[in-house]
């Protein structure tokens, strides 16, 4: 706990997607740790609701809300740029994202574009806007919220996994480039997490995907937020919340053939049912 307070207390942390799910849980935990917060998302009402919930629990909290679409580079620069001139940032958590599962042969081309525009380019636009300020300040921390599907692909997630693999490559390169400036970089790989996004995914998720995903235990958004905060305080690059998630990634790295066999078996059973 002392580590967390030293890391986040009094620091200005920008959280994209801070109005829902993992981002909202992060915002609440960071407010407890006395961070100054800037929450970014498209829907202003959800942002204001989150701000009100935080202020009800912590009346002294400093919370700014910026309603904008991170996929639009001009809007990110126009919305965030002037704000950062008066409120220099210490950390950026690129958490906003979308996930639209579906079978490749049935999925709309527009879905592929949307995943890259938000999950990948949204993160690039935010990082390009914030990183120069961290360089100027002589340090900081950037955390990117990927997924277990940043490092392995499963049935039903061609569009999503491609965008998260792109984020993984970007983040691994960025780590080395920003290190000389005292800026730490972290990659979070959450497994299924109980959030509004996941509930929406379940409504359209192919049965085969559900059968494969059922092999890994779902976590709460609070648990994922806590794991990220502890991992960032510990200066870790890769953070995987939950035992099942860590085992899945380790197995995929060391015995990928067996993991594919398990996925294929789950998929076959679901297709027969
Ligand atoms: N839930 C899971 O099972 C799971 C597992 C692994 C990884 N993740 C990752 O965790 C992150 C958070 O997911 P979540 O489950 O917490 O989702 P969520 O509850 O749907 O929250 C997503 C947040 O991102 C914001 N957002 C989406 N598109 C945006 C855009 N174009 N510009 C600005 N903000 C945008 C949303 O607000 P607006 O819609 O109002 O913009 C919302 O605040 C995502 O990157 C997701 O891929 C989730």
PDB file of C-alpha atoms and ligand atoms in Angstrom:
ATOM      1  CA  UNK A   1       0.000   0.000   0.000  1.00  0.00           C
ATOM      2  CA  UNK A   2       2.843   2.417   0.879  1.00  0.00           C
ATOM      3  CA  UNK A   3       4.324   1.770  -2.553  1.00  0.00           C
ATOM      4  CA  UNK A   4       1.034   2.582  -4.238  1.00  0.00           C
ATOM      5  CA  UNK A   5       0.633   5.836  -2.332  1.00  0.00           C
ATOM      6  CA  UNK A   6       4.179   6.956  -3.127  1.00  0.00           C
ATOM      7  CA  UNK A   7       3.672   6.098  -6.796  1.00  0.00           C
ATOM      8  CA  UNK A   8       0.238   7.624  -7.371  1.00  0.00           C
ATOM      9  CA  UNK A   9      -0.391  10.171  -4.558  1.00  0.00           C
ATOM     10  CA  UNK A  10      -0.551  13.734  -5.898  1.00  0.00           C
ATOM     11  CA  UNK A  11       0.195  12.550  -9.460  1.00  0.00           C
ATOM     12  CA  UNK A  12      -1.871  13.572 -12.464  1.00  0.00           C
ATOM     13  CA  UNK A  13      -3.077  10.374 -14.137  1.00  0.00           C
ATOM     14  CA  UNK A  14      -4.999  10.337 -17.420  1.00  0.00           C
ATOM     15  CA  UNK A  15      -7.283   7.320 -17.828  1.00  0.00           C
ATOM     16  CA  UNK A  16      -8.974   6.700 -21.175  1.00  0.00           C
ATOM     17  CA  UNK A  17     -12.241   4.804 -20.904  1.00  0.00           C
ATOM     18  CA  UNK A  18     -12.429   6.040 -17.314  1.00  0.00           C
ATOM     19  CA  UNK A  19     -16.243   6.067 -17.328  1.00  0.00           C
ATOM     20  CA  UNK A  20     -16.938   2.315 -17.410  1.00  0.00           C
ATOM     21  CA  UNK A  21     -15.639  -1.132 -16.464  1.00  0.00           C
ATOM     22  CA  UNK A  22     -11.906  -1.464 -15.799  1.00  0.00           C
ATOM     23  CA  UNK A  23     -11.237   2.267 -16.389  1.00  0.00           C
ATOM     24  CA  UNK A  24     -13.911   3.325 -13.903  1.00  0.00           C
ATOM     25  CA  UNK A  25     -12.575   0.873 -11.297  1.00  0.00           C
ATOM     26  CA  UNK A  26      -9.092   2.309 -11.902  1.00  0.00           C
ATOM     27  CA  UNK A  27     -10.368   5.877 -11.504  1.00  0.00           C
ATOM     28  CA  UNK A  28     -11.995   5.030  -8.172  1.00  0.00           C
ATOM     29  CA  UNK A  29      -8.871   3.287  -6.818  1.00  0.00           C
ATOM     30  CA  UNK A  30      -6.626   6.145  -8.000  1.00  0.00           C
ATOM     31  CA  UNK A  31      -8.901   8.692  -6.302  1.00  0.00           C
ATOM     32  CA  UNK A  32      -8.461   6.722  -3.041  1.00  0.00           C
ATOM     33  CA  UNK A  33      -4.701   7.039  -3.574  1.00  0.00           C
ATOM     34  CA  UNK A  34      -5.127  10.817  -4.039  1.00  0.00           C
ATOM     35  CA  UNK A  35      -4.189  11.042  -7.704  1.00  0.00           C
ATOM     36  CA  UNK A  36      -5.446  13.985  -9.736  1.00  0.00           C
ATOM     37  CA  UNK A  37      -7.519  12.425 -12.512  1.00  0.00           C
ATOM     38  CA  UNK A  38      -8.370  13.238 -16.103  1.00  0.00           C
ATOM     39  CA  UNK A  39     -10.975  10.829 -17.446  1.00  0.00           C
ATOM     40  CA  UNK A  40     -11.455  10.533 -21.206  1.00  0.00           C
ATOM     41  CA  UNK A  41     -14.364   8.842 -23.027  1.00  0.00           C
ATOM     42  CA  UNK A  42     -16.983   9.750 -25.639  1.00  0.00           C
ATOM     43  CA  UNK A  43     -20.180   9.810 -23.517  1.00  0.00           C
ATOM     44  CA  UNK A  44     -20.170  12.893 -21.298  1.00  0.00           C
ATOM     45  CA  UNK A  45     -23.040  11.642 -19.098  1.00  0.00           C
ATOM     46  CA  UNK A  46     -21.112   8.531 -18.041  1.00  0.00           C
ATOM     47  CA  UNK A  47     -18.015  10.629 -17.369  1.00  0.00           C
ATOM     48  CA  UNK A  48     -20.008  13.064 -15.213  1.00  0.00           C
ATOM     49  CA  UNK A  49     -21.665  10.162 -13.357  1.00  0.00           C
ATOM     50  CA  UNK A  50     -18.241   8.669 -12.607  1.00  0.00           C
ATOM     51  CA  UNK A  51     -16.934  12.039 -11.440  1.00  0.00           C
ATOM     52  CA  UNK A  52     -19.972  12.469  -9.148  1.00  0.00           C
ATOM     53  CA  UNK A  53     -19.474   8.971  -7.656  1.00  0.00           C
ATOM     54  CA  UNK A  54     -15.806   9.725  -6.966  1.00  0.00           C
ATOM     55  CA  UNK A  55     -16.567  13.123  -5.414  1.00  0.00           C
ATOM     56  CA  UNK A  56     -19.299  11.591  -3.224  1.00  0.00           C
ATOM     57  CA  UNK A  57     -16.691   9.214  -1.751  1.00  0.00           C
ATOM     58  CA  UNK A  58     -13.748  11.668  -1.807  1.00  0.00           C
ATOM     59  CA  UNK A  59     -14.987  15.290  -1.725  1.00  0.00           C
ATOM     60  CA  UNK A  60     -11.417  16.651  -2.078  1.00  0.00           C
ATOM     61  CA  UNK A  61     -10.630  14.607  -5.186  1.00  0.00           C
ATOM     62  CA  UNK A  62      -9.489  16.471  -8.297  1.00  0.00           C
ATOM     63  CA  UNK A  63     -11.317  14.982 -11.278  1.00  0.00           C
ATOM     64  CA  UNK A  64     -11.412  16.457 -14.797  1.00  0.00           C
ATOM     65  CA  UNK A  65     -13.531  14.958 -17.531  1.00  0.00           C
ATOM     66  CA  UNK A  66     -12.738  15.252 -21.242  1.00  0.00           C
ATOM     67  CA  UNK A  67     -15.442  13.931 -23.562  1.00  0.00           C
ATOM     68  CA  UNK A  68     -13.714  13.040 -26.815  1.00  0.00           C
ATOM     69  CA  UNK A  69     -13.243  10.247 -29.344  1.00  0.00           C
ATOM     70  CA  UNK A  70      -9.664   8.998 -29.066  1.00  0.00           C
ATOM     71  CA  UNK A  71      -9.870   7.639 -32.632  1.00  0.00           C
ATOM     72  CA  UNK A  72      -9.888  11.232 -33.915  1.00  0.00           C
ATOM     73  CA  UNK A  73      -6.328  12.587 -33.711  1.00  0.00           C
ATOM     74  CA  UNK A  74      -7.379  16.227 -34.240  1.00  0.00           C
ATOM     75  CA  UNK A  75      -9.924  16.001 -31.403  1.00  0.00           C
ATOM     76  CA  UNK A  76      -7.375  14.402 -29.081  1.00  0.00           C
ATOM     77  CA  UNK A  77      -4.875  17.190 -29.773  1.00  0.00           C
ATOM     78  CA  UNK A  78      -7.476  19.974 -29.521  1.00  0.00           C
ATOM     79  CA  UNK A  79      -9.159  18.533 -26.408  1.00  0.00           C
ATOM     80  CA  UNK A  80      -6.181  17.254 -24.467  1.00  0.00           C
ATOM     81  CA  UNK A  81      -3.381  19.590 -25.628  1.00  0.00           C
ATOM     82  CA  UNK A  82      -4.513  22.821 -23.877  1.00  0.00           C
ATOM     83  CA  UNK A  83      -5.584  20.858 -20.762  1.00  0.00           C
ATOM     84  CA  UNK A  84      -2.067  19.429 -20.396  1.00  0.00           C
ATOM     85  CA  UNK A  85      -0.471  22.871 -20.714  1.00  0.00           C
ATOM     86  CA  UNK A  86      -2.158  23.895 -17.448  1.00  0.00           C
ATOM     87  CA  UNK A  87      -2.182  20.422 -15.826  1.00  0.00           C
ATOM     88  CA  UNK A  88       1.067  18.633 -16.748  1.00  0.00           C
ATOM     89  CA  UNK A  89       0.583  14.858 -16.748  1.00  0.00           C
ATOM     90  CA  UNK A  90       2.555  12.249 -14.784  1.00  0.00           C
ATOM     91  CA  UNK A  91       0.960   9.091 -16.146  1.00  0.00           C
ATOM     92  CA  UNK A  92      -1.253   7.866 -18.963  1.00  0.00           C
ATOM     93  CA  UNK A  93      -3.348   4.699 -18.820  1.00  0.00           C
ATOM     94  CA  UNK A  94      -4.531   3.796 -22.331  1.00  0.00           C
ATOM     95  CA  UNK A  95      -7.521   1.667 -21.357  1.00  0.00           C
ATOM     96  CA  UNK A  96     -10.362   2.686 -23.728  1.00  0.00           C
ATOM     97  CA  UNK A  97     -11.302  -0.024 -26.172  1.00  0.00           C
ATOM     98  CA  UNK A  98     -14.010  -1.905 -27.978  1.00  0.00           C
ATOM     99  CA  UNK A  99     -14.546  -5.637 -28.613  1.00  0.00           C
ATOM    100  CA  UNK A 100     -16.941  -6.990 -31.216  1.00  0.00           C
ATOM    101  CA  UNK A 101     -16.607 -10.773 -31.424  1.00  0.00           C
ATOM    102  CA  UNK A 102     -17.786 -12.630 -34.524  1.00  0.00           C
ATOM    103  CA  UNK A 103     -16.851 -15.306 -37.049  1.00  0.00           C
ATOM    104  CA  UNK A 104     -14.400 -14.034 -39.689  1.00  0.00           C
ATOM    105  CA  UNK A 105     -16.600 -15.278 -42.546  1.00  0.00           C
ATOM    106  CA  UNK A 106     -19.554 -13.276 -41.219  1.00  0.00           C
ATOM    107  CA  UNK A 107     -17.864 -10.161 -39.783  1.00  0.00           C
ATOM    108  CA  UNK A 108     -18.308  -6.724 -41.296  1.00  0.00           C
ATOM    109  CA  UNK A 109     -15.175  -5.050 -42.737  1.00  0.00           C
ATOM    110  CA  UNK A 110     -16.143  -1.922 -40.784  1.00  0.00           C
ATOM    111  CA  UNK A 111     -15.600  -3.842 -37.510  1.00  0.00           C
ATOM    112  CA  UNK A 112     -11.958  -4.425 -38.437  1.00  0.00           C
ATOM    113  CA  UNK A 113     -11.475  -0.701 -39.119  1.00  0.00           C
ATOM    114  CA  UNK A 114     -13.204   0.321 -35.857  1.00  0.00           C
ATOM    115  CA  UNK A 115     -11.016  -1.971 -33.723  1.00  0.00           C
ATOM    116  CA  UNK A 116      -7.837  -0.544 -35.247  1.00  0.00           C
ATOM    117  CA  UNK A 117      -9.104   3.061 -35.099  1.00  0.00           C
ATOM    118  CA  UNK A 118      -9.969   2.891 -31.395  1.00  0.00           C
ATOM    119  CA  UNK A 119      -7.876   0.136 -29.789  1.00  0.00           C
ATOM    120  CA  UNK A 120      -4.684   0.826 -31.727  1.00  0.00           C
ATOM    121  CA  UNK A 121      -4.734   4.338 -33.262  1.00  0.00           C
ATOM    122  CA  UNK A 122      -6.639   5.788 -30.275  1.00  0.00           C
ATOM    123  CA  UNK A 123      -3.790   4.640 -28.040  1.00  0.00           C
ATOM    124  CA  UNK A 124      -1.202   5.999 -30.509  1.00  0.00           C
ATOM    125  CA  UNK A 125      -2.919   9.441 -30.652  1.00  0.00           C
ATOM    126  CA  UNK A 126      -3.129   9.652 -26.848  1.00  0.00           C
ATOM    127  CA  UNK A 127       0.485   8.551 -26.398  1.00  0.00           C
ATOM    128  CA  UNK A 128       1.754  10.981 -29.047  1.00  0.00           C
ATOM    129  CA  UNK A 129      -0.038  13.832 -27.270  1.00  0.00           C
ATOM    130  CA  UNK A 130       1.040  12.929 -23.712  1.00  0.00           C
ATOM    131  CA  UNK A 131       4.596  11.526 -24.122  1.00  0.00           C
ATOM    132  CA  UNK A 132       6.277  14.867 -25.062  1.00  0.00           C
ATOM    133  CA  UNK A 133       4.982  16.332 -21.776  1.00  0.00           C
ATOM    134  CA  UNK A 134       6.482  13.412 -19.831  1.00  0.00           C
ATOM    135  CA  UNK A 135       9.784  13.897 -21.652  1.00  0.00           C
ATOM    136  CA  UNK A 136       9.712  17.596 -20.738  1.00  0.00           C
ATOM    137  CA  UNK A 137       9.054  16.695 -17.077  1.00  0.00           C
ATOM    138  CA  UNK A 138      11.873  14.141 -17.025  1.00  0.00           C
ATOM    139  CA  UNK A 139       9.798  11.040 -16.312  1.00  0.00           C
ATOM    140  CA  UNK A 140       6.431   9.362 -16.013  1.00  0.00           C
ATOM    141  CA  UNK A 141       4.596   6.135 -16.736  1.00  0.00           C
ATOM    142  CA  UNK A 142       2.460   4.923 -19.648  1.00  0.00           C
ATOM    143  CA  UNK A 143       0.350   1.774 -19.216  1.00  0.00           C
ATOM    144  CA  UNK A 144      -1.474   0.142 -22.112  1.00  0.00           C
ATOM    145  CA  UNK A 145      -4.437  -2.125 -21.439  1.00  0.00           C
ATOM    146  CA  UNK A 146      -4.182  -4.999 -23.882  1.00  0.00           C
ATOM    147  CA  UNK A 147      -5.677  -8.420 -23.327  1.00  0.00           C
ATOM    148  CA  UNK A 148      -4.619 -12.042 -23.157  1.00  0.00           C
ATOM    149  CA  UNK A 149      -5.587 -11.757 -26.836  1.00  0.00           C
ATOM    150  CA  UNK A 150      -2.597  -9.405 -27.288  1.00  0.00           C
ATOM    151  CA  UNK A 151      -0.407 -12.499 -27.296  1.00  0.00           C
ATOM    152  CA  UNK A 152      -2.679 -15.347 -28.449  1.00  0.00           C
ATOM    153  CA  UNK A 153      -5.592 -15.638 -30.859  1.00  0.00           C
ATOM    154  CA  UNK A 154      -8.806 -17.597 -30.384  1.00  0.00           C
ATOM    155  CA  UNK A 155     -11.915 -18.358 -32.453  1.00  0.00           C
ATOM    156  CA  UNK A 156     -14.186 -15.313 -32.899  1.00  0.00           C
ATOM    157  CA  UNK A 157     -11.689 -12.541 -32.217  1.00  0.00           C
ATOM    158  CA  UNK A 158      -9.828 -11.887 -35.497  1.00  0.00           C
ATOM    159  CA  UNK A 159     -10.684  -8.154 -35.444  1.00  0.00           C
ATOM    160  CA  UNK A 160     -10.081  -7.589 -31.735  1.00  0.00           C
ATOM    161  CA  UNK A 161      -6.917  -9.694 -31.364  1.00  0.00           C
ATOM    162  CA  UNK A 162      -5.308  -8.018 -34.399  1.00  0.00           C
ATOM    163  CA  UNK A 163      -5.767  -4.592 -32.766  1.00  0.00           C
ATOM    164  CA  UNK A 164      -4.418  -5.848 -29.429  1.00  0.00           C
ATOM    165  CA  UNK A 165      -1.428  -7.597 -31.079  1.00  0.00           C
ATOM    166  CA  UNK A 166      -0.673  -4.233 -32.726  1.00  0.00           C
ATOM    167  CA  UNK A 167      -0.788  -2.587 -29.317  1.00  0.00           C
ATOM    168  CA  UNK A 168       1.590  -5.237 -27.948  1.00  0.00           C
ATOM    169  CA  UNK A 169       4.192  -4.594 -30.677  1.00  0.00           C
ATOM    170  CA  UNK A 170       3.907  -0.833 -30.237  1.00  0.00           C
ATOM    171  CA  UNK A 171       4.277  -1.104 -26.457  1.00  0.00           C
ATOM    172  CA  UNK A 172       7.314  -3.416 -26.556  1.00  0.00           C
ATOM    173  CA  UNK A 173       9.133  -0.962 -28.873  1.00  0.00           C
ATOM    174  CA  UNK A 174       8.017   2.094 -26.902  1.00  0.00           C
ATOM    175  CA  UNK A 175       9.420   0.651 -23.645  1.00  0.00           C
ATOM    176  CA  UNK A 176      13.007   0.802 -24.893  1.00  0.00           C
ATOM    177  CA  UNK A 177      12.584   4.179 -26.611  1.00  0.00           C
ATOM    178  CA  UNK A 178      11.188   5.999 -23.568  1.00  0.00           C
ATOM    179  CA  UNK A 179      13.440   4.374 -20.953  1.00  0.00           C
ATOM    180  CA  UNK A 180      16.297   6.884 -21.480  1.00  0.00           C
ATOM    181  CA  UNK A 181      13.815   9.686 -20.623  1.00  0.00           C
ATOM    182  CA  UNK A 182      12.878   8.073 -17.290  1.00  0.00           C
ATOM    183  CA  UNK A 183       9.455   7.054 -18.617  1.00  0.00           C
ATOM    184  CA  UNK A 184       8.277   3.577 -17.653  1.00  0.00           C
ATOM    185  CA  UNK A 185       6.018   1.577 -19.927  1.00  0.00           C
ATOM    186  CA  UNK A 186       3.670  -1.211 -18.862  1.00  0.00           C
ATOM    187  CA  UNK A 187       1.466  -3.686 -20.728  1.00  0.00           C
ATOM    188  CA  UNK A 188      -1.574  -5.167 -18.949  1.00  0.00           C
ATOM    189  CA  UNK A 189      -3.006  -8.432 -20.290  1.00  0.00           C
ATOM    190  CA  UNK A 190      -6.366  -9.013 -18.577  1.00  0.00           C
ATOM    191  CA  UNK A 191      -8.416 -12.190 -19.030  1.00  0.00           C
ATOM    192  CA  UNK A 192     -12.240 -11.965 -19.257  1.00  0.00           C
ATOM    193  CA  UNK A 193     -13.365  -9.273 -16.840  1.00  0.00           C
ATOM    194  CA  UNK A 194     -16.871  -8.543 -15.611  1.00  0.00           C
ATOM    195  CA  UNK A 195     -17.646  -5.177 -17.281  1.00  0.00           C
ATOM    196  CA  UNK A 196     -20.395  -3.674 -19.485  1.00  0.00           C
ATOM    197  CA  UNK A 197     -18.218  -4.460 -22.522  1.00  0.00           C
ATOM    198  CA  UNK A 198     -17.964  -8.126 -21.605  1.00  0.00           C
ATOM    199  CA  UNK A 199     -21.732  -8.365 -21.009  1.00  0.00           C
ATOM    200  CA  UNK A 200     -22.318  -6.895 -24.483  1.00  0.00           C
ATOM    201  CA  UNK A 201     -19.779  -9.309 -26.003  1.00  0.00           C
ATOM    202  CA  UNK A 202     -21.582 -12.318 -24.511  1.00  0.00           C
ATOM    203  CA  UNK A 203     -24.759 -11.363 -26.385  1.00  0.00           C
ATOM    204  CA  UNK A 204     -23.098 -11.809 -29.794  1.00  0.00           C
ATOM    205  CA  UNK A 205     -20.226 -14.185 -28.981  1.00  0.00           C
ATOM    206  CA  UNK A 206     -20.115 -17.415 -31.048  1.00  0.00           C
ATOM    207  CA  UNK A 207     -20.751 -20.584 -28.980  1.00  0.00           C
ATOM    208  CA  UNK A 208     -17.249 -21.823 -29.875  1.00  0.00           C
ATOM    209  CA  UNK A 209     -15.675 -18.672 -28.381  1.00  0.00           C
ATOM    210  CA  UNK A 210     -17.731 -19.026 -25.192  1.00  0.00           C
ATOM    211  CA  UNK A 211     -16.560 -22.641 -24.820  1.00  0.00           C
ATOM    212  CA  UNK A 212     -12.868 -21.663 -25.187  1.00  0.00           C
ATOM    213  CA  UNK A 213     -13.116 -18.576 -22.948  1.00  0.00           C
ATOM    214  CA  UNK A 214     -14.864 -20.683 -20.276  1.00  0.00           C
ATOM    215  CA  UNK A 215     -11.481 -22.350 -19.577  1.00  0.00           C
ATOM    216  CA  UNK A 216     -10.242 -19.127 -17.894  1.00  0.00           C
ATOM    217  CA  UNK A 217     -11.899 -17.675 -14.762  1.00  0.00           C
ATOM    218  CA  UNK A 218     -13.539 -14.248 -15.149  1.00  0.00           C
ATOM    219  CA  UNK A 219     -12.235 -11.482 -12.843  1.00  0.00           C
ATOM    220  CA  UNK A 220     -13.868  -8.353 -11.405  1.00  0.00           C
ATOM    221  CA  UNK A 221     -12.900  -4.935 -12.785  1.00  0.00           C
ATOM    222  CA  UNK A 222     -11.680  -3.972  -9.299  1.00  0.00           C
ATOM    223  CA  UNK A 223      -9.329  -6.965  -9.160  1.00  0.00           C
ATOM    224  CA  UNK A 224      -7.877  -6.057 -12.572  1.00  0.00           C
ATOM    225  CA  UNK A 225      -7.498  -2.391 -11.551  1.00  0.00           C
ATOM    226  CA  UNK A 226      -5.724  -3.372  -8.314  1.00  0.00           C
ATOM    227  CA  UNK A 227      -3.352  -5.689 -10.144  1.00  0.00           C
ATOM    228  CA  UNK A 228      -2.437  -2.936 -12.617  1.00  0.00           C
ATOM    229  CA  UNK A 229      -1.877  -0.390  -9.851  1.00  0.00           C
ATOM    230  CA  UNK A 230       0.345  -2.803  -7.880  1.00  0.00           C
ATOM    231  CA  UNK A 231       2.262  -3.801 -11.016  1.00  0.00           C
ATOM    232  CA  UNK A 232       2.868  -0.172 -12.022  1.00  0.00           C
ATOM    233  CA  UNK A 233       3.984   0.657  -8.466  1.00  0.00           C
ATOM    234  CA  UNK A 234       6.376  -2.300  -8.722  1.00  0.00           C
ATOM    235  CA  UNK A 235       7.731  -0.987 -12.061  1.00  0.00           C
ATOM    236  CA  UNK A 236       6.700  -4.113 -14.009  1.00  0.00           C
ATOM    237  CA  UNK A 237       6.484  -4.222 -17.793  1.00  0.00           C
ATOM    238  CA  UNK A 238       4.080  -7.130 -18.259  1.00  0.00           C
ATOM    239  CA  UNK A 239       1.177  -7.596 -15.867  1.00  0.00           C
ATOM    240  CA  UNK A 240      -1.292 -10.479 -16.148  1.00  0.00           C
ATOM    241  CA  UNK A 241      -4.109 -10.431 -13.587  1.00  0.00           C
ATOM    242  CA  UNK A 242      -5.235 -13.768 -12.089  1.00  0.00           C
ATOM    243  CA  UNK A 243      -3.658 -17.228 -11.872  1.00  0.00           C
ATOM    244  CA  UNK A 244      -5.640 -18.639 -14.824  1.00  0.00           C
ATOM    245  CA  UNK A 245      -4.579 -15.747 -17.054  1.00  0.00           C
ATOM    246  CA  UNK A 246      -0.899 -16.155 -16.123  1.00  0.00           C
ATOM    247  CA  UNK A 247      -1.029 -19.920 -16.709  1.00  0.00           C
ATOM    248  CA  UNK A 248      -2.760 -19.471 -20.082  1.00  0.00           C
ATOM    249  CA  UNK A 249      -0.135 -17.019 -21.352  1.00  0.00           C
ATOM    250  CA  UNK A 250       2.743 -19.162 -19.986  1.00  0.00           C
ATOM    251  CA  UNK A 251       1.283 -22.311 -21.567  1.00  0.00           C
ATOM    252  CA  UNK A 252       0.774 -20.541 -24.899  1.00  0.00           C
ATOM    253  CA  UNK A 253       4.403 -19.386 -24.845  1.00  0.00           C
ATOM    254  CA  UNK A 254       5.947 -22.728 -23.856  1.00  0.00           C
ATOM    255  CA  UNK A 255       3.524 -25.375 -25.170  1.00  0.00           C
ATOM    256  CA  UNK A 256       1.482 -23.609 -27.872  1.00  0.00           C
ATOM    257  CA  UNK A 257       0.561 -26.866 -29.612  1.00  0.00           C
ATOM    258  CA  UNK A 258      -1.160 -28.188 -26.479  1.00  0.00           C
ATOM    259  CA  UNK A 259      -3.014 -24.901 -25.926  1.00  0.00           C
ATOM    260  CA  UNK A 260      -4.279 -25.002 -29.531  1.00  0.00           C
ATOM    261  CA  UNK A 261      -5.384 -28.619 -29.000  1.00  0.00           C
ATOM    262  CA  UNK A 262      -7.357 -27.616 -25.856  1.00  0.00           C
ATOM    263  CA  UNK A 263      -8.953 -24.673 -27.730  1.00  0.00           C
ATOM    264  CA  UNK A 264      -9.810 -26.867 -30.734  1.00  0.00           C
ATOM    265  CA  UNK A 265     -11.368 -29.528 -28.454  1.00  0.00           C
ATOM    266  CA  UNK A 266     -13.524 -26.927 -26.639  1.00  0.00           C
ATOM    267  CA  UNK A 267     -14.523 -25.470 -30.005  1.00  0.00           C
ATOM    268  CA  UNK A 268     -15.459 -28.911 -31.425  1.00  0.00           C
ATOM    269  CA  UNK A 269     -17.604 -29.754 -28.372  1.00  0.00           C
ATOM    270  CA  UNK A 270     -19.439 -26.406 -28.695  1.00  0.00           C
ATOM    271  CA  UNK A 271     -20.023 -26.943 -32.423  1.00  0.00           C
ATOM    272  CA  UNK A 272     -21.539 -30.423 -31.730  1.00  0.00           C
ATOM    273  CA  UNK A 273     -23.867 -29.152 -28.955  1.00  0.00           C
TER     274      UNK A 273
HETATM  275  N1  LIG B   1     -13.839  -6.836 -20.150  1.00  0.00           N
HETATM  276  C1  LIG B   1     -12.988  -7.758 -20.567  1.00  0.00           C
HETATM  277  O1  LIG B   1     -13.284  -8.978 -20.523  1.00  0.00           O
HETATM  278  C2  LIG B   1     -11.612  -7.371 -21.056  1.00  0.00           C
HETATM  279  C3  LIG B   1     -10.635  -8.374 -21.170  1.00  0.00           C
HETATM  280  C4  LIG B   1      -9.379  -8.018 -21.646  1.00  0.00           C
HETATM  281  C5  LIG B   1      -9.096  -6.716 -21.984  1.00  0.00           C
HETATM  282  N2  LIG B   1     -10.065  -5.748 -21.862  1.00  0.00           N
HETATM  283  C6  LIG B   1      -9.720  -4.386 -22.266  1.00  0.00           C
HETATM  284  O2  LIG B   1      -9.930  -3.515 -21.178  1.00  0.00           O
HETATM  285  C7  LIG B   1     -10.258  -2.212 -21.654  1.00  0.00           C
HETATM  286  C8  LIG B   1     -11.510  -1.708 -20.960  1.00  0.00           C
HETATM  287  O3  LIG B   1     -12.554  -2.597 -21.271  1.00  0.00           O
HETATM  288  P1  LIG B   1     -13.906  -2.706 -20.406  1.00  0.00           P
HETATM  289  O4  LIG B   1     -14.313  -4.122 -20.460  1.00  0.00           O
HETATM  290  O5  LIG B   1     -13.744  -2.022 -19.114  1.00  0.00           O
HETATM  291  O6  LIG B   1     -14.901  -1.924 -21.387  1.00  0.00           O
HETATM  292  P2  LIG B   1     -16.135  -0.920 -21.136  1.00  0.00           P
HETATM  293  O7  LIG B   1     -16.793  -1.203 -19.855  1.00  0.00           O
HETATM  294  O8  LIG B   1     -16.946  -0.997 -22.387  1.00  0.00           O
HETATM  295  O9  LIG B   1     -15.407   0.489 -21.114  1.00  0.00           O
HETATM  296  C9  LIG B   1     -14.787   0.978 -22.268  1.00  0.00           C
HETATM  297  C10 LIG B   1     -14.463   2.427 -22.056  1.00  0.00           C
HETATM  298  O10 LIG B   1     -13.781   2.910 -23.219  1.00  0.00           O
HETATM  299  C11 LIG B   1     -14.439   4.102 -23.678  1.00  0.00           C
HETATM  300  N3  LIG B   1     -14.269   4.211 -25.122  1.00  0.00           N
HETATM  301  C12 LIG B   1     -14.594   3.310 -26.073  1.00  0.00           C
HETATM  302  N4  LIG B   1     -14.338   3.794 -27.287  1.00  0.00           N
HETATM  303  C13 LIG B   1     -13.814   5.045 -27.112  1.00  0.00           C
HETATM  304  C14 LIG B   1     -13.370   6.047 -27.990  1.00  0.00           C
HETATM  305  N5  LIG B   1     -13.409   5.891 -29.322  1.00  0.00           N
HETATM  306  N6  LIG B   1     -12.902   7.204 -27.464  1.00  0.00           N
HETATM  307  C15 LIG B   1     -12.865   7.388 -26.122  1.00  0.00           C
HETATM  308  N7  LIG B   1     -13.276   6.464 -25.244  1.00  0.00           N
HETATM  309  C16 LIG B   1     -13.761   5.299 -25.727  1.00  0.00           C
HETATM  310  C17 LIG B   1     -15.901   3.887 -23.260  1.00  0.00           C
HETATM  311  O11 LIG B   1     -16.658   5.104 -23.173  1.00  0.00           O
HETATM  312  P3  LIG B   1     -17.521   5.665 -24.423  1.00  0.00           P
HETATM  313  O12 LIG B   1     -18.166   4.467 -25.061  1.00  0.00           O
HETATM  314  O13 LIG B   1     -18.475   6.618 -23.803  1.00  0.00           O
HETATM  315  O14 LIG B   1     -16.533   6.316 -25.311  1.00  0.00           O
HETATM  316  C18 LIG B   1     -15.706   3.294 -21.877  1.00  0.00           C
HETATM  317  O15 LIG B   1     -15.439   4.299 -20.952  1.00  0.00           O
HETATM  318  C19 LIG B   1     -10.409  -2.341 -23.169  1.00  0.00           C
HETATM  319  O16 LIG B   1      -9.245  -1.916 -23.815  1.00  0.00           O
HETATM  320  C20 LIG B   1     -10.606  -3.836 -23.363  1.00  0.00           C
HETATM  321  O17 LIG B   1     -10.186  -4.274 -24.640  1.00  0.00           O
HETATM  322  C21 LIG B   1     -11.321  -6.042 -21.405  1.00  0.00           C
END
